[in-house]
Amino acid sequence: MTANLHMNENPYLPDEKIRRAAARGLENLNRYSEWKYLIELKTLLGEYNHVSSERIVLSHGSDMLLREVINIFSGNRKIIMVSPSFFPVAHYALKQASRLTKIQISPSDFRLNPQLLLNELDEPALIIIDNPNNPTGKILLENGFAEKILQNKNALLLVDEAYFEFSGRTFAGMIDKYPNLAVARTMDKAFSLAGLRLGYLIMGDYFKDHFSDFPAYLATPTLFAAIEALRNTESMMANVDKIGREKARMEIELSKAGIHVFQSSTNFILIKTKIPDFAKKLKEEGVVIKDMSGEWLAGYYRISVGLPEENNVLLSLVKKLIN
Amino acid sequence: MKKTGLIVNPIAGMGGSVGLKGTDGKTYNKALELGAKPTTPKSIDDTLALITRKDLYFVVAPGKMGEDFVRKFDFQYEVVSKIGEETNADDTKRIVGEMIEKGITLLVFVGGDGTARDIYDVLGLTIPVVGIPSGVKMFSPVFALSTAAAAEIINNESGQFIEKEVLDIDEQAFREGKLGAKLYGYLKVPKNVNLLQGKKEPSNVSKPEELSKEEIAQYVLEKMEPDTLYILGPGTTLSTIAQKMNVSKTLLGIDAVVNGRLVGADLNEKGLLELIKKYDKTKIILTPIGGNGFIFGRASKQFTPEVLKLIPKENIIVVATEDKISRLECLRVDTGNTEVDENLKGPVKVITGIKTETIIEVK
């Protein structure tokens, strides 16, 4: 049995209705997607997030939107990010930023000290925070901290909420109050649409003004699947619930096996172990996890929560390696 | 043909399986008493089996230090030197010396941190090495990620090299669960950064190590103030800064410059104190040790508490490449003086490039 537990994907296929909707989107592949479907999707996303659909911009993958925000706003602002954070965006910021300040969060609590960030706001800044953080799975930003940032005239705050449905924590409710806030979301994770790539940005007024000409064409299968998924979110919520229960089980079992498990508010778990070549040994048995030493710390591994049977294979291999 | 040295530390790694952290000194005999078995044969066999290059001519150490492994494969080779029943660090050093005389242009070695130090003692930065990991302690980032990675480095060696740290881990402290690492030196390794320990960021997105050092050097130079004493700590990042200033710096020593001119080389505590007293303003520029993040108390013992008491915290400039800093949990100090350590603790801004910085805790 092989198990890919390294990409933070949802192990469950989307509901059959959603798959059929995607397939319907293939019927007119020679044509661009129709505008009315884009409007419908934005309307549904507005309802889902309790915001005006005018505040929403769509893209294939939320990382594209994060990059666009960096392109638009980093010219005369410094970027402030947490390290580690979602690596593709962190690398892009390193390339594009006119100035970049990283604030390192450290084991074992991976806490972001609010004062360290607030101290940096004496000049125009674009702050990008993934909340919960990837790869630690930790919530870094609380309401009070976010409001302190947003009340500073120099600050633009972009919160990446790719794992919102798992964490239940969002700042979308502040979007009408703060023009300098944007929230990035994806349907890749909880909605099981990673293969179709649907990301969106919920924008405060300042961001909205700069995104008016952002191209919005999406692939029709993506549009149709996303619309169907939002019409009935019950199957998504059921999958999120199942993943949550499996995560709790894995956390307990891994801890019992002597693995250091860090509390996560996502669909993945960060662990630390001294077992040599841990990821390599699991891969030899068909289980792929993310070895964080490639881009961050040695001995740390990120494991996506898989299907129960995949998780069982992982757990039995871990126990074997420890013994 | 490419003359390639091959030397194996046959006892490296034996302590690990019996719960000892290393096989230095008397621990080797204890490991044997506890039933430790050699781990190096598998490491070297695994690597040699994956080498596909046909242009290698091995110059190997005798018997269990090399010859026994190479002869199982279809390589051209010759054997240098002789060894007895038991081998030690002196054998490693002597044989590497003889390999240099034979004209090797690359040295493949199997062992741990201790072996890396023995090799550094003889080679310095003259000939590049590929370290096949097999010791108990391999904190030095000169080692390949795995035996397979070592083979890939050898197969694709392109003639480009970088310098990586050789660390000296205090084995006694390590056995007691404390990490005490000192910078011992640098070895030159092939620039296959994604295959080296602690160096695996994809090259298309990361900033190249040398560019990062150049940027740091440029930034520091632009910010340098006149008539200020700058004390430069050890390391290749600091060497790059010195090079930009056209100043000759000792790689592992502490040097000092004022107005772009060298005013002290390889300074000890006394030398540092004398210089600091001569100038109104002093700044220290230094880089943490890769892997454990020590800025004071390991690589540069010359920065004693007495020296550090004279330098305001804001005059300590920490520099590090993006790659090094992103792989550290925190920065560390252990000067031996609690008061000085406490004063140095807390968040610090580390310069990582001309436009980049990282705020990290000193613990």
XYZ file of C-alpha atoms in Angstrom:
686
model
C 0.000 0.000 0.000
C 1.285 3.455 -0.841
C 0.219 6.589 1.009
C 1.072 10.151 0.003
C 0.995 12.075 3.257
C 3.303 14.950 2.324
C 1.149 17.543 0.516
C -1.536 18.382 3.108
C -4.180 17.125 0.720
C -7.642 15.985 1.650
C -7.611 12.162 1.459
C -11.308 12.036 0.531
C -12.597 12.532 -3.004
C -15.209 15.253 -3.331
C -18.841 14.128 -3.445
C -19.988 12.431 -6.657
C -22.201 15.407 -7.609
C -19.130 17.636 -7.528
C -17.125 15.228 -9.661
C -19.970 15.093 -12.187
C -20.098 18.893 -12.261
C -16.375 19.005 -13.031
C -16.908 16.486 -15.824
C -19.699 18.668 -17.283
C -17.144 21.433 -17.448
C -15.191 19.385 -19.983
C -18.017 19.462 -22.533
C -17.082 22.842 -24.018
C -13.338 22.743 -23.684
C -12.845 24.826 -26.825
C -14.615 27.771 -25.156
C -13.584 30.144 -22.388
C -15.610 29.890 -19.222
C -18.748 32.004 -19.172
C -18.852 35.166 -17.066
C -22.154 34.214 -15.414
C -20.501 31.219 -13.730
C -17.743 33.425 -12.326
C -20.412 35.716 -10.903
C -22.284 32.733 -9.457
C -19.149 31.368 -7.805
C -18.293 34.757 -6.291
C -21.863 35.085 -5.014
C -21.701 31.651 -3.379
C -18.293 32.416 -1.855
C -19.674 35.691 -0.533
C -22.537 33.827 1.145
C -20.194 31.130 2.484
C -17.941 33.763 4.062
C -20.653 36.284 4.992
C -19.041 39.042 2.940
C -20.036 40.992 -0.158
C -19.119 39.098 -3.345
C -17.471 42.331 -4.560
C -14.780 41.742 -2.007
C -13.773 38.457 -3.631
C -11.205 37.842 -6.349
C -10.606 34.364 -7.781
C -7.558 32.543 -9.042
C -6.217 29.090 -9.774
C -4.615 28.528 -6.362
C -4.379 30.985 -3.478
C -0.581 31.084 -3.831
C -1.061 32.948 -7.132
C -3.002 35.613 -5.255
C -0.404 35.811 -2.509
C 2.248 36.349 -5.156
C 0.124 39.035 -6.807
C -0.237 40.849 -3.491
C 3.559 40.775 -3.142
C 3.937 42.087 -6.712
C 1.515 44.961 -6.180
C 2.405 46.105 -2.680
C 6.049 45.293 -1.999
C 7.568 47.974 -4.247
C 7.662 50.668 -1.600
C 6.862 48.609 1.475
C 8.920 46.142 3.361
C 7.489 42.664 3.700
C 7.242 41.129 7.147
C 6.802 37.385 7.321
C 7.083 34.656 9.870
C 9.763 32.028 9.408
C 9.017 29.257 8.717
C 5.895 29.855 6.670
C 4.374 28.431 3.482
C 7.633 27.930 1.603
C 6.643 28.805 -2.007
C 5.375 32.225 -0.889
C 8.350 32.772 1.428
C 10.748 32.054 -1.442
C 8.818 34.377 -3.745
C 8.934 37.156 -1.161
C 12.683 36.684 -0.826
C 13.040 37.154 -4.577
C 10.646 40.050 -5.038
C 10.772 42.105 -1.870
C 12.518 45.438 -1.854
C 13.092 44.672 1.818
C 12.174 41.608 3.845
C 12.086 41.105 7.602
C 11.467 37.597 8.847
C 10.473 36.841 12.406
C 11.593 33.385 13.386
C 9.235 31.271 15.472
C 11.033 28.638 17.482
C 10.250 25.285 19.028
C 8.712 24.152 21.151
C 5.797 26.622 21.368
C 6.324 28.330 17.952
C 4.781 31.468 19.420
C 4.861 34.725 17.484
C 5.768 37.492 19.925
C 3.320 40.308 18.979
C 5.654 43.033 20.173
C 8.438 41.949 17.805
C 6.100 42.464 14.872
C 4.506 45.675 16.150
C 7.983 47.157 16.661
C 8.564 46.855 12.917
C 5.600 49.018 11.924
C 7.328 52.383 11.994
C 7.390 52.364 8.197
C 5.032 51.069 5.460
C 4.852 47.288 5.635
C 3.028 44.357 4.088
C 2.610 41.659 6.709
C 1.925 38.141 5.479
C 0.960 35.557 8.066
C -0.304 32.047 7.455
C -2.811 31.314 10.178
C -2.661 28.475 11.072
C 0.987 28.364 10.165
C 2.420 25.867 7.736
C 4.434 23.780 8.672
C 3.851 24.108 12.434
C 0.038 23.972 12.317
C -0.056 26.646 15.003
C -2.434 29.610 15.293
C -0.154 32.668 15.349
C -2.624 35.513 15.181
C -5.346 36.271 17.718
C -8.013 38.954 17.282
C -6.447 41.501 19.622
C -3.032 41.160 17.989
C -4.540 41.451 14.493
C -6.468 44.591 15.461
C -3.302 46.207 16.810
C -1.641 45.581 13.455
C -4.647 46.800 11.481
C -4.976 49.996 13.500
C -1.478 50.997 12.413
C -1.682 53.178 9.308
C 1.584 51.761 7.940
C 0.345 48.186 7.897
C -1.285 46.041 5.250
C -2.153 42.629 6.663
C -2.622 39.544 4.515
C -3.735 36.461 6.412
C -3.423 33.143 4.601
C -6.262 30.982 5.878
C -5.716 27.946 3.673
C -6.702 25.677 6.583
C -9.671 27.751 7.847
C -12.193 24.922 7.716
C -9.937 22.842 9.998
C -9.016 25.628 12.422
C -12.387 27.376 12.507
C -10.505 30.665 12.925
C -10.957 33.515 10.462
C -10.512 37.263 10.142
C -13.005 37.546 7.282
C -15.486 39.085 9.738
C -13.215 42.157 10.117
C -13.017 42.830 6.388
C -15.650 45.593 6.291
C -14.035 47.391 9.206
C -10.413 47.326 8.042
C -9.533 48.419 4.483
C -5.953 47.231 5.056
C -6.914 43.574 5.624
C -7.032 40.726 3.114
C -7.726 37.052 3.732
C -6.506 34.330 1.345
C -8.470 31.111 1.110
C -8.434 27.935 -0.952
C -10.858 25.186 -1.897
C -7.902 22.824 -2.425
C -7.887 21.522 1.133
C -11.213 21.118 2.961
C -13.230 21.014 -0.286
C -10.978 18.301 -1.767
C -10.386 20.278 -4.978
C -6.556 20.325 -5.022
C -6.560 18.905 -8.538
C -8.649 21.823 -9.812
C -6.908 24.636 -7.891
C -9.383 27.246 -6.697
C -8.094 30.029 -4.517
C -9.700 33.332 -3.580
C -8.907 36.511 -1.761
C -11.353 38.346 0.498
C -10.314 41.976 0.319
C -10.629 45.057 2.451
C -11.211 48.285 0.475
C -7.534 49.195 0.060
C -6.710 45.804 -1.458
C -9.912 45.841 -3.555
C -8.942 49.102 -5.234
C -5.711 47.538 -6.459
C -7.268 44.292 -7.716
C -9.974 45.796 -9.968
C -8.189 44.716 -13.158
C -7.045 41.283 -11.974
C -7.880 38.689 -14.682
C -10.585 36.367 -13.413
C -10.923 33.646 -16.052
C -10.890 30.185 -14.543
C -11.123 26.736 -16.114
C -14.752 25.683 -16.509
C -14.358 22.309 -14.713
C -12.932 24.222 -11.739
C -15.803 26.702 -11.787
C -18.503 24.039 -12.056
C -17.004 21.868 -9.303
C -16.528 24.825 -6.950
C -20.100 26.035 -7.525
C -21.489 22.566 -6.836
C -19.292 22.186 -3.743
C -20.580 25.465 -2.300
C -24.239 24.684 -3.016
C -24.065 21.940 -0.456
C -21.188 22.034 1.997
C -22.365 19.090 4.097
C -20.060 16.493 2.527
C -17.098 18.845 2.938
C -17.929 19.396 6.599
C -18.342 15.662 7.146
C -14.875 15.064 5.660
C -13.360 17.823 7.795
C -14.928 16.174 10.821
C -13.540 12.743 9.880
C -10.069 14.220 9.327
C -10.258 15.979 12.688
C -11.050 12.725 14.453
C -8.265 10.891 12.631
C -5.834 13.679 13.491
C -6.694 13.370 17.164
C -6.205 9.597 16.987
C -2.847 9.960 15.224
C -1.654 12.572 17.712
C -2.427 10.213 20.582
C -0.910 7.145 18.929
C 2.250 8.949 17.782
C 2.712 10.434 21.249
C 2.235 7.015 22.833
C 4.928 5.682 20.496
C 7.334 8.264 21.893
C 7.188 10.751 19.014
C 7.120 14.464 19.899
C 3.859 15.792 18.420
C 3.120 19.514 18.120
C -0.474 20.709 18.530
C -1.936 21.514 15.103
C -5.071 23.359 13.964
C -4.910 21.968 10.430
C -5.168 18.672 8.546
C -1.492 17.897 9.140
C 0.706 17.148 12.104
C 4.222 18.366 12.786
C 6.391 15.886 14.626
C 9.965 15.704 15.855
C 11.942 12.513 16.137
C 15.554 11.456 16.341
C 14.972 8.257 14.371
C 17.654 8.463 11.670
C 16.413 8.704 8.053
C 12.828 8.580 9.357
C 11.150 9.824 6.151
C 13.402 7.735 3.949
C 12.597 4.561 5.858
C 8.855 5.252 5.626
C 9.179 5.968 1.909
C 10.856 2.617 1.391
C 7.653 1.104 2.779
C 5.445 3.240 0.513
C 4.499 6.015 2.947
C 5.603 9.491 1.871
C 5.799 12.263 4.473
C 7.464 15.695 4.310
C 10.994 15.817 5.688
C 11.365 19.418 6.868
C 15.170 19.302 6.950
C 15.030 20.178 3.237
C 14.011 23.739 3.981
C 13.946 24.110 7.736
C 15.003 22.052 10.749
C 16.475 18.570 10.777
C 14.491 15.972 12.718
C 11.126 17.647 11.998
C 8.521 16.019 9.755
C 5.098 17.101 8.535
C 2.480 14.390 8.091
C -0.867 14.945 6.356
C -3.794 13.137 7.897
C -4.728 10.393 5.444
C -7.464 7.799 5.209
C -7.784 5.666 8.366
C -6.143 2.706 6.623
C -3.248 4.897 5.433
C -2.810 6.298 8.922
C -2.818 2.765 10.329
C 0.010 1.777 7.997
C 1.973 4.843 9.056
C 1.400 4.178 12.745
C 2.431 0.536 12.525
C 5.592 1.489 10.599
C 6.452 4.121 13.192
C 6.028 1.594 16.000
C 8.228 -0.860 14.087
C 10.940 1.776 13.590
C 10.906 2.711 17.244
C 11.181 -0.884 18.384
C 41.540 9.464 -14.696
C 40.528 11.352 -11.583
C 42.696 10.315 -8.664
C 40.350 9.958 -5.727
C 41.403 9.102 -2.208
C 39.232 6.779 -0.150
C 39.627 6.325 3.571
C 37.328 4.615 6.029
C 37.253 5.020 9.772
C 36.389 1.412 10.620
C 35.256 2.185 14.169
C 33.144 5.292 13.463
C 29.531 4.859 14.487
C 30.093 1.845 16.726
C 29.080 3.749 19.840
C 25.621 4.587 18.512
C 24.105 1.139 18.602
C 25.119 0.608 22.230
C 23.966 4.011 23.380
C 27.348 5.717 23.481
C 27.649 9.010 21.710
C 30.860 8.549 19.763
C 33.901 6.315 19.777
C 36.561 8.834 20.703
C 39.094 7.961 23.373
C 38.354 5.145 25.805
C 34.751 4.893 24.652
C 35.804 2.618 21.780
C 36.787 -0.183 24.185
C 33.574 0.326 26.130
C 31.600 0.052 22.876
C 33.319 -3.244 22.107
C 32.548 -4.550 25.602
C 28.890 -3.675 25.027
C 28.851 -5.709 21.817
C 29.028 -2.888 19.279
C 29.350 -3.952 15.649
C 31.000 -1.887 12.882
C 28.563 0.211 10.858
C 30.949 1.552 8.249
C 31.033 -1.516 5.937
C 27.409 -1.029 4.956
C 27.846 2.727 4.432
C 30.813 2.392 2.106
C 29.410 -0.626 0.253
C 26.129 1.209 -0.348
C 27.941 4.230 -1.739
C 30.434 2.354 -3.912
C 27.624 0.252 -5.421
C 25.958 3.450 -6.680
C 29.033 5.073 -8.221
C 28.644 5.033 -12.002
C 31.626 7.186 -12.995
C 34.164 5.295 -15.012
C 36.998 7.816 -14.760
C 37.806 7.298 -11.071
C 41.148 5.895 -9.994
C 41.044 5.185 -6.283
C 43.993 5.678 -4.002
C 42.856 3.693 -0.984
C 43.930 3.064 2.575
C 44.842 -0.545 3.340
C 42.525 -3.326 4.573
C 39.525 -2.314 6.634
C 40.359 1.358 6.104
C 39.497 1.139 2.398
C 40.992 -1.660 0.326
C 38.596 -4.360 1.639
C 35.635 -2.444 0.215
C 36.984 -1.232 -3.108
C 38.190 -4.640 -4.187
C 34.609 -5.964 -4.186
C 33.837 -3.609 -7.070
C 35.134 -3.041 -10.535
C 37.275 0.034 -9.820
C 40.912 0.703 -10.686
C 42.841 1.365 -7.496
C 46.121 1.298 -5.654
C 46.788 0.934 -1.939
C 48.917 3.319 0.094
C 50.549 2.882 3.506
C 50.158 0.120 6.115
C 48.040 -0.311 9.222
C 48.060 -2.547 12.284
C 45.269 -4.537 13.935
C 43.899 -1.485 15.746
C 43.611 1.833 13.978
C 43.397 5.361 15.295
C 43.372 9.018 14.301
C 47.113 9.007 13.613
C 46.598 6.357 10.932
C 43.950 8.527 9.259
C 46.208 11.588 9.265
C 49.294 9.731 8.039
C 47.429 7.979 5.218
C 45.691 11.165 4.024
C 49.141 12.797 3.901
C 50.401 9.975 1.682
C 47.355 10.274 -0.552
C 48.118 13.965 -1.103
C 51.624 12.973 -2.208
C 50.031 10.565 -4.693
C 48.203 13.513 -6.264
C 44.567 12.931 -5.315
C 42.147 15.692 -6.356
C 39.180 14.476 -4.290
C 39.009 12.595 -1.002
C 36.091 10.369 -0.089
C 35.963 9.564 3.607
C 33.667 7.503 5.776
C 33.199 8.437 9.412
C 31.759 11.032 11.752
C 32.742 14.420 13.166
C 35.959 13.040 14.662
C 37.099 11.687 11.302
C 36.249 15.026 9.647
C 38.478 16.809 12.170
C 41.385 14.417 11.528
C 41.039 15.023 7.809
C 40.833 18.780 8.277
C 44.082 18.656 10.301
C 45.891 17.363 7.224
C 43.919 18.796 4.303
C 42.664 22.156 5.451
C 41.027 23.749 2.420
C 43.420 22.272 -0.149
C 41.527 19.298 -1.578
C 37.730 18.842 -1.685
C 36.129 16.000 0.220
C 32.960 13.947 0.140
C 31.926 12.761 3.603
C 29.908 9.552 3.758
C 27.977 9.667 7.026
C 28.736 6.773 9.333
C 29.594 8.204 12.735
C 27.443 8.624 15.813
C 27.816 12.383 15.728
C 27.645 14.089 12.364
C 26.868 17.680 13.300
C 29.406 19.017 10.817
C 27.585 19.988 7.635
C 30.400 18.562 5.492
C 28.621 15.217 5.267
C 26.366 14.014 2.483
C 22.746 13.479 3.451
C 22.981 9.738 3.003
C 25.118 7.083 1.368
C 23.072 7.457 -1.834
C 23.533 11.236 -1.755
C 27.294 10.729 -1.388
C 27.327 8.573 -4.527
C 25.330 11.193 -6.410
C 27.754 13.919 -5.342
C 30.696 11.841 -6.547
C 28.966 10.986 -9.836
C 28.038 14.604 -10.584
C 30.990 16.457 -9.089
C 31.230 19.569 -11.262
C 34.390 21.265 -10.042
C 32.487 23.856 -8.001
C 33.099 23.812 -4.279
C 31.930 25.507 -1.094
C 33.425 25.607 2.382
C 31.508 23.923 5.209
C 32.115 23.823 8.935
C 33.892 21.061 10.780
C 32.627 21.013 14.347
C 34.227 19.744 17.500
C 31.570 18.294 19.742
C 32.504 17.853 23.374
C 31.814 14.125 23.670
C 31.664 14.101 27.448
C 29.083 16.898 27.441
C 27.211 15.217 24.586
C 26.954 11.982 26.575
C 25.443 14.022 29.383
C 22.808 15.356 26.996
C 24.402 18.772 26.460
C 25.379 20.065 23.083
C 28.774 21.690 23.244
C 30.057 22.406 19.768
C 33.080 24.437 18.803
C 34.085 25.473 15.335
C 37.126 23.408 14.461
C 37.748 24.376 10.851
C 36.415 24.212 7.317
C 36.552 21.600 4.586
C 35.931 22.167 0.928
C 32.997 20.120 -0.402
C 31.396 19.810 -3.878
C 28.627 22.322 -4.379
C 25.727 19.883 -4.536
C 24.003 21.776 -1.768
C 20.770 19.832 -1.832
C 22.653 16.640 -1.067
C 24.596 17.879 1.929
C 23.378 17.708 5.494
C 21.454 20.837 6.389
C 21.701 22.185 2.859
C 18.780 21.018 0.860
C 16.766 23.982 -0.291
C 15.890 23.748 -3.980
C 18.432 25.844 -5.842
C 15.857 27.499 -8.117
C 14.266 29.347 -5.237
C 16.994 29.816 -2.670
C 19.644 32.450 -2.714
C 23.060 30.979 -3.580
C 25.360 30.845 -0.570
C 28.105 32.960 -2.151
C 25.652 35.634 -3.313
C 24.225 35.771 0.189
C 27.697 36.313 1.662
C 28.497 38.966 -0.952
C 25.282 40.810 -0.106
C 25.988 40.639 3.612
C 29.496 41.968 3.013
C 28.175 44.814 0.870
C 25.599 45.746 3.506
C 28.132 45.702 6.333
C 30.617 47.771 4.359
C 28.002 50.387 3.528
C 27.066 50.701 7.194
C 30.605 50.872 8.586
C 31.298 54.017 10.573
C 34.595 55.906 10.586
C 37.013 55.679 13.516
C 35.108 52.711 14.939
C 36.880 49.516 15.916
C 35.262 46.567 14.168
C 36.098 43.171 15.602
C 35.493 40.408 13.077
C 34.714 36.919 14.367
C 35.652 33.660 12.648
C 33.995 32.091 9.615
C 33.734 32.314 5.859
C 30.993 34.977 5.922
C 33.338 37.243 7.881
C 36.159 36.337 5.504
C 34.015 37.585 2.619
C 33.554 40.902 4.436
C 37.325 41.138 4.964
C 37.977 40.319 1.312
C 35.668 43.142 0.235
C 37.746 45.456 2.415
C 40.978 44.084 0.916
C 41.987 42.977 4.369
C 43.676 39.632 4.992
C 41.661 37.828 7.664
C 42.438 34.679 9.617
C 39.696 32.131 8.905
C 39.278 30.826 12.439
C 40.741 33.750 14.349
C 39.405 37.072 15.546
C 40.704 40.131 13.715
C 40.077 43.846 13.998
C 39.797 46.707 11.505
C 39.473 50.469 11.741
C 38.760 52.690 8.730
C 39.290 49.732 6.402
C 42.717 48.912 7.835
C 43.711 45.791 9.761
C 44.744 46.752 13.294
C 44.862 43.299 14.894
C 45.035 39.708 13.629
C 44.242 36.475 15.432
C 43.584 38.376 18.638
C 43.328 36.787 22.052
C 41.463 38.236 25.049
C 44.391 40.457 26.041
C 44.771 41.808 22.511
C 41.061 42.504 22.271
C 40.944 44.338 25.610
C 43.911 46.521 24.650
C 42.353 47.484 21.326
C 38.903 48.163 22.799
C 40.446 50.554 25.315
C 42.157 52.477 22.506
C 38.978 53.333 20.606
C 35.870 55.297 21.595
C 33.514 52.957 19.844
C 33.717 49.225 19.188
C 31.444 46.900 17.259
C 31.618 43.130 16.936
C 30.551 41.436 13.714
C 30.092 37.707 13.904
C 28.154 34.761 12.511
C 26.572 31.852 14.420
C 27.871 28.316 14.147
C 25.755 26.407 11.652
C 23.652 23.680 13.215
C 23.637 24.811 16.845
C 23.516 28.602 16.531
C 26.155 29.565 19.113
C 27.347 33.156 18.702
C 29.449 33.318 21.885
C 31.075 30.625 23.943
C 31.982 28.085 21.268
C 33.647 29.203 18.055
C 35.310 32.217 19.618
C 36.394 31.713 23.212
C 38.451 34.890 22.899
C 35.221 36.837 23.375
C 35.412 36.398 27.135
C 32.867 37.890 29.542
C 35.409 40.647 30.286
C 35.522 41.580 26.587
C 31.770 41.373 26.143
C 31.086 43.550 29.184
C 32.758 46.418 27.290
C 30.563 46.125 24.177
C 26.966 47.406 24.274
C 24.499 44.816 22.986
C 23.411 47.093 20.130
C 27.009 47.118 18.886
C 27.003 43.382 18.269
C 26.140 42.759 14.622
C 25.128 39.214 13.780
C 25.290 38.155 10.130
C 24.339 34.826 8.549
C 23.253 33.510 5.184
C 19.522 32.916 4.661
C 20.190 29.241 4.480
C 22.098 29.048 7.736
C 19.671 31.125 9.773
C 16.553 29.338 8.519
C 17.954 26.055 9.823
C 18.512 27.280 13.376
C 16.005 26.869 16.178
C 17.494 29.917 17.912
C 20.832 31.602 18.607
C 22.730 30.553 21.716
C 25.251 32.009 24.122
C 27.303 30.290 26.782
C 30.114 32.595 27.842
C 30.499 31.024 31.261
C 29.168 34.183 32.944
C 25.442 34.132 33.699
C 25.126 37.906 33.896
C 26.745 38.409 30.502
C 24.655 35.607 28.995
C 21.428 37.094 30.337
C 22.319 40.489 28.899
C 22.863 38.937 25.458
C 19.589 36.999 25.476
C 16.420 38.146 23.735
C 15.532 38.945 20.139
C 18.282 40.023 17.767
C 18.216 41.150 14.144
C 20.458 39.051 11.956
C 21.615 40.564 8.668
C 21.016 37.960 5.946
C 21.471 40.064 2.808
C 21.475 43.571 1.402
C 17.700 43.857 1.863
C 16.866 41.011 4.211
C 17.023 40.399 7.932
C 15.701 37.817 10.368
C 14.636 38.479 13.933
C 15.547 35.490 16.078
C 15.781 34.799 19.801
C 19.108 34.421 21.559
C 18.693 31.784 24.253
